[in-house]
Structures are given as structure tokens and as C-alpha cells.
PDB file of C-alpha atoms and ligand atoms in Angstrom:
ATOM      1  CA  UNK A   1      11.469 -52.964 -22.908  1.00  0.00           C
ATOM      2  CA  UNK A   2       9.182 -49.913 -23.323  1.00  0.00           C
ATOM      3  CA  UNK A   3       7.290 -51.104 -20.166  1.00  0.00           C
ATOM      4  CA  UNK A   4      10.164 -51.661 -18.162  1.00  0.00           C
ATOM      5  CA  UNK A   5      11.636 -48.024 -18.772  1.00  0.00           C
ATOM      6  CA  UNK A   6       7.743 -46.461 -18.323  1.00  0.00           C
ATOM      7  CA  UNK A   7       7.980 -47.925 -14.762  1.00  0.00           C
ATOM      8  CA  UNK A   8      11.351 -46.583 -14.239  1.00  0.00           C
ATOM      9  CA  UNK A   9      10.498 -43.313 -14.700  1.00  0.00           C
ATOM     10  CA  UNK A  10       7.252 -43.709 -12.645  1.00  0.00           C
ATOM     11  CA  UNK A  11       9.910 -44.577  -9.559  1.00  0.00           C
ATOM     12  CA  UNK A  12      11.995 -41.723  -9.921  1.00  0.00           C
ATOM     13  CA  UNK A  13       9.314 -39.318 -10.635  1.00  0.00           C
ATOM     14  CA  UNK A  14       8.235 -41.094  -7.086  1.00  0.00           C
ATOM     15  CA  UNK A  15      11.126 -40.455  -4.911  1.00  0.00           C
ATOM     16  CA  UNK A  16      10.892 -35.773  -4.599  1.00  0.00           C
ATOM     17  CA  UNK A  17       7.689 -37.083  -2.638  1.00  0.00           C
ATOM     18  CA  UNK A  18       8.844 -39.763  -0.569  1.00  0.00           C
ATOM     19  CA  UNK A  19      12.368 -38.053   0.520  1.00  0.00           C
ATOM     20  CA  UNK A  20      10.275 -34.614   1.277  1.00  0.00           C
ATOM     21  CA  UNK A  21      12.111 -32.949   4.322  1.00  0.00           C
ATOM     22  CA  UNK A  22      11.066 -31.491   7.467  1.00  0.00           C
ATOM     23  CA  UNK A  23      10.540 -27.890   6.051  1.00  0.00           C
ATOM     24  CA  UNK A  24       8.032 -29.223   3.560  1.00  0.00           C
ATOM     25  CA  UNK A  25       6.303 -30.918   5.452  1.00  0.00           C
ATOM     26  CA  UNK A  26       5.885 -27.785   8.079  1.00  0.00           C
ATOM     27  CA  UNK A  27       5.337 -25.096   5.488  1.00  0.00           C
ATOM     28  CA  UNK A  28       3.536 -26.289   2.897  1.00  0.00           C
ATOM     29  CA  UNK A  29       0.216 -24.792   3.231  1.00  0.00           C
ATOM     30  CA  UNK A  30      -1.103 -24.062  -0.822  1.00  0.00           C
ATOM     31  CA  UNK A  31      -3.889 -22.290   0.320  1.00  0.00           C
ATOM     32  CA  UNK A  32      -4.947 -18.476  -0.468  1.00  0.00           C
ATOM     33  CA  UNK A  33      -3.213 -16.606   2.592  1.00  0.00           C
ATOM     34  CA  UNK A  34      -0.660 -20.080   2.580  1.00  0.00           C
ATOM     35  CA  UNK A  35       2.365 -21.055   1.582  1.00  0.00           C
ATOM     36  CA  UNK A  36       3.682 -23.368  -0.682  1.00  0.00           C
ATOM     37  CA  UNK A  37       6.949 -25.450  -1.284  1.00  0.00           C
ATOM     38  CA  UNK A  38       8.110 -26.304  -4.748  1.00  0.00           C
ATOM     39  CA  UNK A  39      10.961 -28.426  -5.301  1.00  0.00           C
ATOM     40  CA  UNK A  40      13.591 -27.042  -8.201  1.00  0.00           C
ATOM     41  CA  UNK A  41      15.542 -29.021 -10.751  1.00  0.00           C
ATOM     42  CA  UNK A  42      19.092 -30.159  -9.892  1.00  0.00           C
ATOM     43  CA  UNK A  43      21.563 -27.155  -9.770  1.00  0.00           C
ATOM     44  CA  UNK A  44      24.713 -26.610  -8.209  1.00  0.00           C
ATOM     45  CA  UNK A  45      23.629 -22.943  -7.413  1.00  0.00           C
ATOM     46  CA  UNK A  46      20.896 -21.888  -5.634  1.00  0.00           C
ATOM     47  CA  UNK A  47      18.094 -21.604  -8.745  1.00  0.00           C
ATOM     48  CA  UNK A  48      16.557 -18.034  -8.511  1.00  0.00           C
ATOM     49  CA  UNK A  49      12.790 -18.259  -8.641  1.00  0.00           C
ATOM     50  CA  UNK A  50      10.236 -15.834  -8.642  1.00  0.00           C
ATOM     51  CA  UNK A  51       6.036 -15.931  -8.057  1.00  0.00           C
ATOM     52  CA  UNK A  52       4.116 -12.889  -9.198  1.00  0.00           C
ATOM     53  CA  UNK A  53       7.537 -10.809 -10.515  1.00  0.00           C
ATOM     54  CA  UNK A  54       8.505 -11.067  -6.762  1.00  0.00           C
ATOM     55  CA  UNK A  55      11.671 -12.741  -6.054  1.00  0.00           C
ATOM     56  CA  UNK A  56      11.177 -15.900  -3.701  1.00  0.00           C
ATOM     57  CA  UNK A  57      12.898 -17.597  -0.714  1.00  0.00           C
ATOM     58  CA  UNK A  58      15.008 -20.460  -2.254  1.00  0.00           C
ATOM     59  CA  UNK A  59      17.041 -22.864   0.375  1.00  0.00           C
ATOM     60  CA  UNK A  60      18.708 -26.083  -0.018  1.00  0.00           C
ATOM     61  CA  UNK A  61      16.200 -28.461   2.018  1.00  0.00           C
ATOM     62  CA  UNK A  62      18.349 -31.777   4.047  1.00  0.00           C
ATOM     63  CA  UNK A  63      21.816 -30.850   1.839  1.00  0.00           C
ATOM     64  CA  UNK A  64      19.534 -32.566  -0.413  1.00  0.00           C
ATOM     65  CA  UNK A  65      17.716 -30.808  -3.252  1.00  0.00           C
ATOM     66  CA  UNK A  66      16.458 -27.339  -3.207  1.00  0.00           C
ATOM     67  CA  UNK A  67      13.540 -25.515  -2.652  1.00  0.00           C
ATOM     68  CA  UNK A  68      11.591 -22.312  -3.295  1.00  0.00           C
ATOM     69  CA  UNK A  69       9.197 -20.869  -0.496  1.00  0.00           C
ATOM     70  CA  UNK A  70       6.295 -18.688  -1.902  1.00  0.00           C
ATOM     71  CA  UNK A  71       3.983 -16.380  -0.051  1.00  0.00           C
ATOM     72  CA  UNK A  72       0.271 -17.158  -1.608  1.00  0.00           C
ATOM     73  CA  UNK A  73      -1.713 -13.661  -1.334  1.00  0.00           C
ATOM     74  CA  UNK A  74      -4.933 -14.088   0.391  1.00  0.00           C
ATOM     75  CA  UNK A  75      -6.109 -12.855  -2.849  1.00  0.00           C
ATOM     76  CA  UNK A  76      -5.556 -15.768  -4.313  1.00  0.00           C
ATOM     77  CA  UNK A  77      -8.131 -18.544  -6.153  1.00  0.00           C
ATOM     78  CA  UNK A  78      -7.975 -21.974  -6.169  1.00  0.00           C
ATOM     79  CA  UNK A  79      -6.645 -23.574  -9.263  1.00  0.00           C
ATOM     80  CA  UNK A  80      -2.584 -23.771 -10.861  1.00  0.00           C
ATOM     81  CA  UNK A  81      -0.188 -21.298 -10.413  1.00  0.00           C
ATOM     82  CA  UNK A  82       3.267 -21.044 -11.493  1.00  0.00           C
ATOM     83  CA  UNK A  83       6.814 -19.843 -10.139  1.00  0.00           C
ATOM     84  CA  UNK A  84       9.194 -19.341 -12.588  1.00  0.00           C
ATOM     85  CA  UNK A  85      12.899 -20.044 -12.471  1.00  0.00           C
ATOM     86  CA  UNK A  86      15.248 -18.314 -14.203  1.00  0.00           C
ATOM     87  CA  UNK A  87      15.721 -18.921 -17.640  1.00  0.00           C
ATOM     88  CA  UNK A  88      12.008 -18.966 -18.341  1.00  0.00           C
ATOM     89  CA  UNK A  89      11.222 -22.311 -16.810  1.00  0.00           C
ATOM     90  CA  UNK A  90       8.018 -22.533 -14.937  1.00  0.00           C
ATOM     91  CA  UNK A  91       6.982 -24.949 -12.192  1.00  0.00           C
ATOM     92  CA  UNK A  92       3.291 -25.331 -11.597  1.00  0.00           C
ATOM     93  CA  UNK A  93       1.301 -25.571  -7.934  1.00  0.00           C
ATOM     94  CA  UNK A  94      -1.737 -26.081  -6.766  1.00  0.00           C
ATOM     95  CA  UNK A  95      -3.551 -23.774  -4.621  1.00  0.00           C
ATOM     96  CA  UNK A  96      -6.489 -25.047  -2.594  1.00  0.00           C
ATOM     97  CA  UNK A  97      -9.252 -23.390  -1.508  1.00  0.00           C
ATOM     98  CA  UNK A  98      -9.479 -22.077   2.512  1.00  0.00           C
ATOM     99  CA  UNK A  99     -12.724 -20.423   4.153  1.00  0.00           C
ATOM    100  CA  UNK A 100     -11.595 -17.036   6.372  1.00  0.00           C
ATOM    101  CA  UNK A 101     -14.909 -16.609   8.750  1.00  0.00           C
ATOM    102  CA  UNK A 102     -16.029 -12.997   9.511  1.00  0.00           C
ATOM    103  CA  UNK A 103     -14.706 -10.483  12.626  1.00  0.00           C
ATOM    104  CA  UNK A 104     -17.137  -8.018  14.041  1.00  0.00           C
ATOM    105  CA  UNK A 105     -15.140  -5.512  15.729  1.00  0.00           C
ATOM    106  CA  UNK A 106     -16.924  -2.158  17.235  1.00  0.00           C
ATOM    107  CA  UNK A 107     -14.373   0.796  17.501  1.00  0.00           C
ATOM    108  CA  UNK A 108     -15.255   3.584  19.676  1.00  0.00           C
ATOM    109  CA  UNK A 109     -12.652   6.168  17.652  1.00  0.00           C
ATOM    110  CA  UNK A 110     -14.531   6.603  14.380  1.00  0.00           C
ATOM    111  CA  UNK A 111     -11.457   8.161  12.302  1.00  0.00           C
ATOM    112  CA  UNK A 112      -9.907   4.110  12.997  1.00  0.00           C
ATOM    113  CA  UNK A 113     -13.328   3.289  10.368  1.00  0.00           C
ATOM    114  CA  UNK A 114     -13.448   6.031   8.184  1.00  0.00           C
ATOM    115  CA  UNK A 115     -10.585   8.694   8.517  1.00  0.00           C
ATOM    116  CA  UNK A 116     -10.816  12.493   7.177  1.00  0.00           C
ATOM    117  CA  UNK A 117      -9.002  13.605   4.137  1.00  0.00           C
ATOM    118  CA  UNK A 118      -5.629  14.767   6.890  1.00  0.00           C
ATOM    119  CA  UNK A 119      -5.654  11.219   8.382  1.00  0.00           C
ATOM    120  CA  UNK A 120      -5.900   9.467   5.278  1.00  0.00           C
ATOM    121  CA  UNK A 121      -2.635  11.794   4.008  1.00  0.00           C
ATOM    122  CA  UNK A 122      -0.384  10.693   7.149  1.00  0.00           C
ATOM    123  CA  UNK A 123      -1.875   7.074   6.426  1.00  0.00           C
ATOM    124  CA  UNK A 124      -0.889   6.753   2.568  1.00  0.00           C
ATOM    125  CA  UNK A 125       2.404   7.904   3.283  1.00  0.00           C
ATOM    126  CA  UNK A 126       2.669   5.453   6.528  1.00  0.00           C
ATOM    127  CA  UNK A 127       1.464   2.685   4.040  1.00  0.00           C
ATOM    128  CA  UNK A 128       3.915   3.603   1.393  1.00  0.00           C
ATOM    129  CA  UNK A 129       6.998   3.603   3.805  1.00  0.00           C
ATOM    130  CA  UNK A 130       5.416  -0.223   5.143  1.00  0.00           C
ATOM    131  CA  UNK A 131       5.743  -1.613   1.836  1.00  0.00           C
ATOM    132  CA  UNK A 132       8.584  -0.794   0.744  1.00  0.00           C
ATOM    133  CA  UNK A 133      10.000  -2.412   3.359  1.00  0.00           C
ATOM    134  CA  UNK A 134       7.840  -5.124   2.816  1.00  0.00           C
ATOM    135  CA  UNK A 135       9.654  -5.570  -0.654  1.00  0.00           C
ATOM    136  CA  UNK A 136      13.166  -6.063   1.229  1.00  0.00           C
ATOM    137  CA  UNK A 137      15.159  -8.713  -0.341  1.00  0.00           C
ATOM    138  CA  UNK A 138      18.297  -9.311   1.227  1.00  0.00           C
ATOM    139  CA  UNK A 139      20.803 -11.845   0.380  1.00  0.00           C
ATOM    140  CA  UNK A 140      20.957 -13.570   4.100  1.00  0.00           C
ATOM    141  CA  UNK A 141      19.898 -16.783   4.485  1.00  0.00           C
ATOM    142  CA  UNK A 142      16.710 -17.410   7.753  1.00  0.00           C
ATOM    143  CA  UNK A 143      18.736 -18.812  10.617  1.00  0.00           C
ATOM    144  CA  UNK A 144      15.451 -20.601  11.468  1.00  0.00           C
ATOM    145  CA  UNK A 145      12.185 -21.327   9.597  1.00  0.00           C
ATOM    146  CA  UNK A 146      10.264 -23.142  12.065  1.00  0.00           C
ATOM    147  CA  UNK A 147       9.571 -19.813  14.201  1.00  0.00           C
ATOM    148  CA  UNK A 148       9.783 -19.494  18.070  1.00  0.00           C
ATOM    149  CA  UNK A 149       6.492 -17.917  19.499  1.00  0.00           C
ATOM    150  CA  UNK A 150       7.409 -13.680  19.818  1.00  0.00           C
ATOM    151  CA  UNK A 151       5.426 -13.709  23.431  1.00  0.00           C
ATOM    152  CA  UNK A 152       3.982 -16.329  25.698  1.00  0.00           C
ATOM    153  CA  UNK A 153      -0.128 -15.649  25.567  1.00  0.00           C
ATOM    154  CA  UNK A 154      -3.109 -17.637  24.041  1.00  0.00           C
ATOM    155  CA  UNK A 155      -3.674 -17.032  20.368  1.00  0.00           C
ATOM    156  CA  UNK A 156      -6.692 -14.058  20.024  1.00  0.00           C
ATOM    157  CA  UNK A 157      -7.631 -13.278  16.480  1.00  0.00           C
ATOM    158  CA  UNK A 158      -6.326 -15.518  13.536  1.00  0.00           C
ATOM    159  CA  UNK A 159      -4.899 -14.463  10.286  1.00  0.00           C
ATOM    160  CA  UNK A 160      -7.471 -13.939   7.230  1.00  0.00           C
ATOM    161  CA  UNK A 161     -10.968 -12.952   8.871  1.00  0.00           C
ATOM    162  CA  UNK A 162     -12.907 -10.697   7.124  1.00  0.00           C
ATOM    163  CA  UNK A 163     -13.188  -7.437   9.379  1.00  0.00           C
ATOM    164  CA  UNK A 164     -15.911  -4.749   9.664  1.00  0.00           C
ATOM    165  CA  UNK A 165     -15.756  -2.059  11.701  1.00  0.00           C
ATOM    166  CA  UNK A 166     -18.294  -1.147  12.451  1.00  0.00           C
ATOM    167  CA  UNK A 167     -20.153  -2.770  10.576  1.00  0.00           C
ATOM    168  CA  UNK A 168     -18.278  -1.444   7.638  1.00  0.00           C
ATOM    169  CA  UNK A 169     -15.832  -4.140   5.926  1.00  0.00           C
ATOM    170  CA  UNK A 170     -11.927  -3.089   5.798  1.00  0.00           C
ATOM    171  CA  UNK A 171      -8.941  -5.412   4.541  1.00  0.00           C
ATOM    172  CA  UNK A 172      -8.812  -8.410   6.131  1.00  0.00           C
ATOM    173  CA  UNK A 173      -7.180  -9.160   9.121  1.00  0.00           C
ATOM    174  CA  UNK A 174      -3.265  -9.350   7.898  1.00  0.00           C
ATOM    175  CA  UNK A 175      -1.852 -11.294  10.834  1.00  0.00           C
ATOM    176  CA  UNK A 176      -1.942 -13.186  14.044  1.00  0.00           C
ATOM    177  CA  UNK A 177      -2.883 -11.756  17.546  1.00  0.00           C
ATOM    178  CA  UNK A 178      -1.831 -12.767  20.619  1.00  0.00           C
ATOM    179  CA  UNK A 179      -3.577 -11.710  23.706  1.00  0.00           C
ATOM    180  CA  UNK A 180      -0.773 -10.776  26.216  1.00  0.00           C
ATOM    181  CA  UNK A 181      -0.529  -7.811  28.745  1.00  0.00           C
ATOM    182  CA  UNK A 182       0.548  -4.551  28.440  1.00  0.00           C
ATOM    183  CA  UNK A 183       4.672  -4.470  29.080  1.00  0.00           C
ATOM    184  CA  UNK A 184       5.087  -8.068  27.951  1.00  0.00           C
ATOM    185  CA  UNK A 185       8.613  -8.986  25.893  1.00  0.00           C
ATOM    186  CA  UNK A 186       8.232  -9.373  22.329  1.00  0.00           C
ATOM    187  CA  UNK A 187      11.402 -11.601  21.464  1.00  0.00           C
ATOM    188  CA  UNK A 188      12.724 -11.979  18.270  1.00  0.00           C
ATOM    189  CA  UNK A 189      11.643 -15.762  16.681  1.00  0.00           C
ATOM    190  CA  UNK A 190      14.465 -15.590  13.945  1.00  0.00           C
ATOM    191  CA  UNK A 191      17.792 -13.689  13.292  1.00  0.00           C
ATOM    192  CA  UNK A 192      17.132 -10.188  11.848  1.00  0.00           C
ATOM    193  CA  UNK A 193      18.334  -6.835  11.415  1.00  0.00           C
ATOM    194  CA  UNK A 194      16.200  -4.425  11.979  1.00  0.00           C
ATOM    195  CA  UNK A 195      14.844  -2.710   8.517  1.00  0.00           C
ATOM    196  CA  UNK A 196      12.105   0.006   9.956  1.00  0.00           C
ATOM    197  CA  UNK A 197      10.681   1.644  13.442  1.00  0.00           C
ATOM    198  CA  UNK A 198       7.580   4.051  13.337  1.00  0.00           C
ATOM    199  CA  UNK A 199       4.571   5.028  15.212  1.00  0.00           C
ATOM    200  CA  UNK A 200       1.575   4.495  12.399  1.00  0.00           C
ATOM    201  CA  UNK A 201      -1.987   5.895  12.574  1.00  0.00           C
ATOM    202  CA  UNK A 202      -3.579   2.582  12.071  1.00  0.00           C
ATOM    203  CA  UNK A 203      -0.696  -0.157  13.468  1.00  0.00           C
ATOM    204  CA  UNK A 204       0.930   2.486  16.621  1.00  0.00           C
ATOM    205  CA  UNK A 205       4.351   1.769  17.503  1.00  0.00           C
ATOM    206  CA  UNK A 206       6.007  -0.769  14.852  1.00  0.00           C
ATOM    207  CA  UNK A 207       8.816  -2.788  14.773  1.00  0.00           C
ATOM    208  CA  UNK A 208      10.256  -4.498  10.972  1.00  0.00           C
ATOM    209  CA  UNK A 209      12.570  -7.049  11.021  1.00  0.00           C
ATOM    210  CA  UNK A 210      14.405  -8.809   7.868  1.00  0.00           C
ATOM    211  CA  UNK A 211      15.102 -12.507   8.188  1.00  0.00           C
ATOM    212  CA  UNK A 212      16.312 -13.024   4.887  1.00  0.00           C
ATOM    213  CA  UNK A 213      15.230 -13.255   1.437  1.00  0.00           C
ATOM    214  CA  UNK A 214      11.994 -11.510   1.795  1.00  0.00           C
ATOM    215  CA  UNK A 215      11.445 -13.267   4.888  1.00  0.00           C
ATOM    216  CA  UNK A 216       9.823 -10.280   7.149  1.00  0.00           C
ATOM    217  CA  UNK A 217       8.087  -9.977  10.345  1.00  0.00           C
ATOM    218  CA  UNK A 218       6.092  -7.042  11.488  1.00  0.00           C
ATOM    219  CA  UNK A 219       5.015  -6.316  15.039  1.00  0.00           C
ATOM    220  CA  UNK A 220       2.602  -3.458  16.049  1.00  0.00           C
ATOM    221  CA  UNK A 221       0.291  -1.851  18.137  1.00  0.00           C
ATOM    222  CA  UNK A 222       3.433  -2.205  20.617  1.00  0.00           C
ATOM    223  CA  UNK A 223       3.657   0.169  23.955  1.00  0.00           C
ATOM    224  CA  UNK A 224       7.588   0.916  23.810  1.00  0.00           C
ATOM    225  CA  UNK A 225      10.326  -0.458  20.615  1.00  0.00           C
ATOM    226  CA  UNK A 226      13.329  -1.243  22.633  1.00  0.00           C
ATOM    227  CA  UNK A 227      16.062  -1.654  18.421  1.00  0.00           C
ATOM    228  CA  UNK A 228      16.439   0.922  16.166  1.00  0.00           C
ATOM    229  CA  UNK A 229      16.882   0.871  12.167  1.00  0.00           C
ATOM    230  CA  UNK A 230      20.144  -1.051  11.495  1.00  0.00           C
ATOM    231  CA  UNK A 231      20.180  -3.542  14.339  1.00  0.00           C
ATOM    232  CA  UNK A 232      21.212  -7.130  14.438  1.00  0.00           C
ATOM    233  CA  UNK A 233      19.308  -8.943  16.352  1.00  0.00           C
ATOM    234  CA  UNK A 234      19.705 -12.408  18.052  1.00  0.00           C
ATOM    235  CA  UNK A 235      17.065 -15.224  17.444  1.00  0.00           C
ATOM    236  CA  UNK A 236      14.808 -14.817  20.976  1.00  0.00           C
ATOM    237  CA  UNK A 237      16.518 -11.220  21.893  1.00  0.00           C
ATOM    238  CA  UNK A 238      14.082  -8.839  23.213  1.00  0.00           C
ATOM    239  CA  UNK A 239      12.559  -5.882  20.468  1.00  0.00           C
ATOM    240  CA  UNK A 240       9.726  -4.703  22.698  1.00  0.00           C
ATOM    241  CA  UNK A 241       6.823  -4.781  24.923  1.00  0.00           C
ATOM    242  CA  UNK A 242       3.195  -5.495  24.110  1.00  0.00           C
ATOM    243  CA  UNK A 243       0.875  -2.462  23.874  1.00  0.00           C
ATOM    244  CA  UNK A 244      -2.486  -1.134  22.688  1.00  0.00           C
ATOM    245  CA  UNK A 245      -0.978   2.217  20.295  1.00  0.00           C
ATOM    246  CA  UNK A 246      -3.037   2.367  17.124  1.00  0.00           C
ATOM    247  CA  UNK A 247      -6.341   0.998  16.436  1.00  0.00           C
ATOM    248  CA  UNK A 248      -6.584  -1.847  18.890  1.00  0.00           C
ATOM    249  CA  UNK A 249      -9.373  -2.303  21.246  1.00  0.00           C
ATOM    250  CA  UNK A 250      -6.838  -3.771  24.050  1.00  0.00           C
ATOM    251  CA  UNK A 251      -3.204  -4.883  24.475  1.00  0.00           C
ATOM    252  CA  UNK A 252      -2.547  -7.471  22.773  1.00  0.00           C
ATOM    253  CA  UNK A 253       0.571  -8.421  20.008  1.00  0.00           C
ATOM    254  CA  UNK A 254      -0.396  -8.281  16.273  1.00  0.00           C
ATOM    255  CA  UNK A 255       2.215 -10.194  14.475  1.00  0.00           C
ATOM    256  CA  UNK A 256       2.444 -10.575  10.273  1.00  0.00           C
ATOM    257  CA  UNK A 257       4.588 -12.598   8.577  1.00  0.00           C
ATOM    258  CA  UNK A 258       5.552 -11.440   5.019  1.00  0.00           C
ATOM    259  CA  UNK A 259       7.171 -13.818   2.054  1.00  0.00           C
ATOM    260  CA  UNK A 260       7.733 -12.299  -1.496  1.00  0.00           C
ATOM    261  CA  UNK A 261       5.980  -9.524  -0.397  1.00  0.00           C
ATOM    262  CA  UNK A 262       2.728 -10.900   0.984  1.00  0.00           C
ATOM    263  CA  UNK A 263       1.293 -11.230   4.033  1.00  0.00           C
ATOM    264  CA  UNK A 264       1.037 -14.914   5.242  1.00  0.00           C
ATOM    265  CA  UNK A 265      -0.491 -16.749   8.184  1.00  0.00           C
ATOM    266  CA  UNK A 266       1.976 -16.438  10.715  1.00  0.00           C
ATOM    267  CA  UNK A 267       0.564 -20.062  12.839  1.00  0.00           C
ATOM    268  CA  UNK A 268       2.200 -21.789   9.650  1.00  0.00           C
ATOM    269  CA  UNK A 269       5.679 -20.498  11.263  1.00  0.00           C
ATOM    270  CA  UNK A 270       4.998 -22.014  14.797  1.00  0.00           C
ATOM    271  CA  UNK A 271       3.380 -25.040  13.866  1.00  0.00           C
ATOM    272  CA  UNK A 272      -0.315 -23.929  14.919  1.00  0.00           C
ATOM    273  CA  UNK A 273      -1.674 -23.634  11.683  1.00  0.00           C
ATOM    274  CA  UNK A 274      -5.710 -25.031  10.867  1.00  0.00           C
ATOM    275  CA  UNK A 275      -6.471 -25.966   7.629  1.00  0.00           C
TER     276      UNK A 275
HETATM  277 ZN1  LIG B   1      -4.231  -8.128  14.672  1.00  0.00          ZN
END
């Protein structure tokens, strides 16, 4: 008898795995810099789950059971993490370990490597006003989560790579470039309203838009921002053109992608990511 209920319980422990939707299976990437997919207990409620103290994406995946969506900072070492539900329960993840190569990048202005004490002012303060609307939580639920490409134009520089300046190592590199030309459309790839505008020492002309629950892209380095602050925007409508403001070396789209706060690899969102 004892067997027979041991290998019941095996099955049913079985069957999260097997019936794992389309959404897991696209953004589950539990790598530093990744994301990963946890599936809750049985509610009737969405469950409200957090990673880190920061409040986390939580949708019902195929009508079927529901899941929480976690930005893993870059930051981040291999090994078992938790998010926690509320109530105090904890669900534990594994994050695997992912190699980010090194970027070589020679900048002909030198305050974009090492900025005097006036630049670095106007950059704390452009820094401060970034994250907080980073930290946007809003209660609407992401029309889409598998992404539409923001421009047409080959991939440049990937998300993660270490970055000196040079030759002197800054933050790595936060997002995902495309090279496209000067003037080219930058289209929405989800619903959003727009949360924040600004021309920034370091990222030039910036566009913020909220998806949903922490769900946040960022485009910069942009020639002209065609929304302002409070817009709703259409999945694929037009925000603005592509540009070379800021510290770039040429036009070309920077895009981050931003869950619970922390920057992500945006390729996970269009299906282009490499482990
Ligand atoms: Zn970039």
C-alpha cells in the first residue's frame, strides 16, 4: 500500500513539468542576467510573489496554473535562490551559471570614461530619476510576453559583456543593440504607457515604457522621441527614431528590458536568446 501511494505522488509531482506552457518554455532562462519561471501553488487569486524584496510578474500560464516571472540580476551566482509568496512561503530555483565575454570599446569623448565632478552631478541625478522608474509596478497585466523586434536591423552588441572604455572597465553592457540607421522607427513590442522621456549624459534621448507589473523597456541613444510622459501606446505603434545622442560610437538602438527591477537580456523576449 505504502508503495503504491509513493508512486502516486511521484506522478503528480510529474505532471507541473510535463503540462509546462508556451511562456515557460520561452522565458525560462535561470541564468545570472536570465530569467526564470516558477510555478505557484493552487490559488484562486493571483499569488503575490516577490524575489529580492522586489515584487514580481505573476500571470496565469494556459488558464491553467500560475506563474511568477523573475528578473535574475547579472549579479547573480550560480546555486538556489528563492521567491517568496506571500504568507512567508518560499519556492526555491536554480540559477545556472552563463559566461558574458569582454567588449573593447575606444571612445574619442573622454568625459563618456571618466567624467568631472559637474558631469558626474547631472549623471547621479539622471541615474536616480532612471531607477525609480525602473521600480514601476503597475497593476496592468503585459498584453504580450513573447516581444515583437522594436526595429528591423541585425543584432550588434549582446546583453552582459564586460565593457572597458578605454581600456578602463565600466558596468556591463545592460542591454541589446541593434545596428539600424539613423531616422529608423522604433515601434513599440508590447502595450505601454509611457512612464519617462529625457535626454541623459550617458544614454541621450530616452524613451520608458511600462508593460505591466514591472515589466519595463528602455530605449536610448535615440535621435528624436516622437510620446510624451502619460501616453498609451499600441503594441507596434511608433515611439521614435534610431540615433547616436549619448555615448554611442554610431547609430544604432540600445534596448533593456527590466523585470522586478533588473535589467535582463532582452533576446530572451524575441526568441534569440544563446545560452
Ligand atoms: Zn547598448
Amino acid at each position: 500500500m505504502k508503495r503504491f501511494i509513493m508512486l502516486v505522488c511521484l506522478v503528480s509531482l510529474a505532471v507541473p513539468a510535463q503540462a509546462e506552457g508556451f511562456i515557460t518554455r520561452l522565458l525560462n532562462k535561470p541564468v545570472p542576467g536570465g530569467v526564470a519561471v516558477v510555478t505557484l501553488p493552487e490559488h484562486t487569486d493571483a499569488p503575490r510573489a516577490q524575489y529580492r524584496e522586489q515584487p514580481l510578474l505573476v500571470i496565469r500560464e494556459d488558464g491553467q496554473r500560475w506563474i511568477a516571472i523573475a528578473g535574475i540580476p547579472l549579479t547573480a551566482k550560480a546555486g538556489t535562490e528563492h521567491i517568496e509568496l506571500e504568507g512567508g512561503n518560499q519556492i526555491p530555483f536554480t540559477i545556472s551559471d552563463r559566461d558574458y565575454p569582454e567588449q573593447h570599446i575606444k571612445l574619442q569623448n573622454q568625459q563618456h570614461v571618466t567624467p568631472d565632478p559637474e558631469h558626474l552631478k547631472r549623471i547621479n541625478r539622471e541615474l536616480e530619476e532612471q531607477i525609480s522608474a525602473y521600480k514601476t509596478f503597475s497593476a496592468r497585466q503585459p498584453s504580450n510576453l513573447m516581444f515583437d523586434r522594436p526595429v528591423n536591423g541585425p543584432l550588434s552588441s549582446a546583453f552582459g559583456l564586460r565593457r572597458f572604455f578605454n581600456g578602463e572597465e565600466r558596468n556591463p553592457h545592460s542591454g541589446l543593440d541593434f545596428a539600424s540607421p539613423t531616422g529608423t522607427s522604433i515601434k513599440a513590442p508590447a502595450a505601454s504607457q509611457v512612464i519617462l522621456v529625457g535626454n541623459y549624459f550617458f544614454n541621450g534621448k530616452t524613451v520608458f515604457l511600462d508593460h505591466g507589473q514591472g515589466l519595463i523597456s528602455m530605449f536610448c541613444h535615440l535621435s528624436a522621441i516622437d510620446v510624451k510622459v502619460g501616453d498609451e501606446i499600441t503594441r507596434g505603434q511608433h515611439v521614435g527614431k534610431v540615433g547616436a545622442t549619448g555615448r554611442a560610437t554610431g547609430p544604432h538602438l540600445h534596448w533593456n528590458v527590466s523585470l522586478n527591477n533588473t535589467r535582463v537580456d532582452p533576446s530572451i523576449f524575441i526568441g534569440a536568446f544563446v545560452p
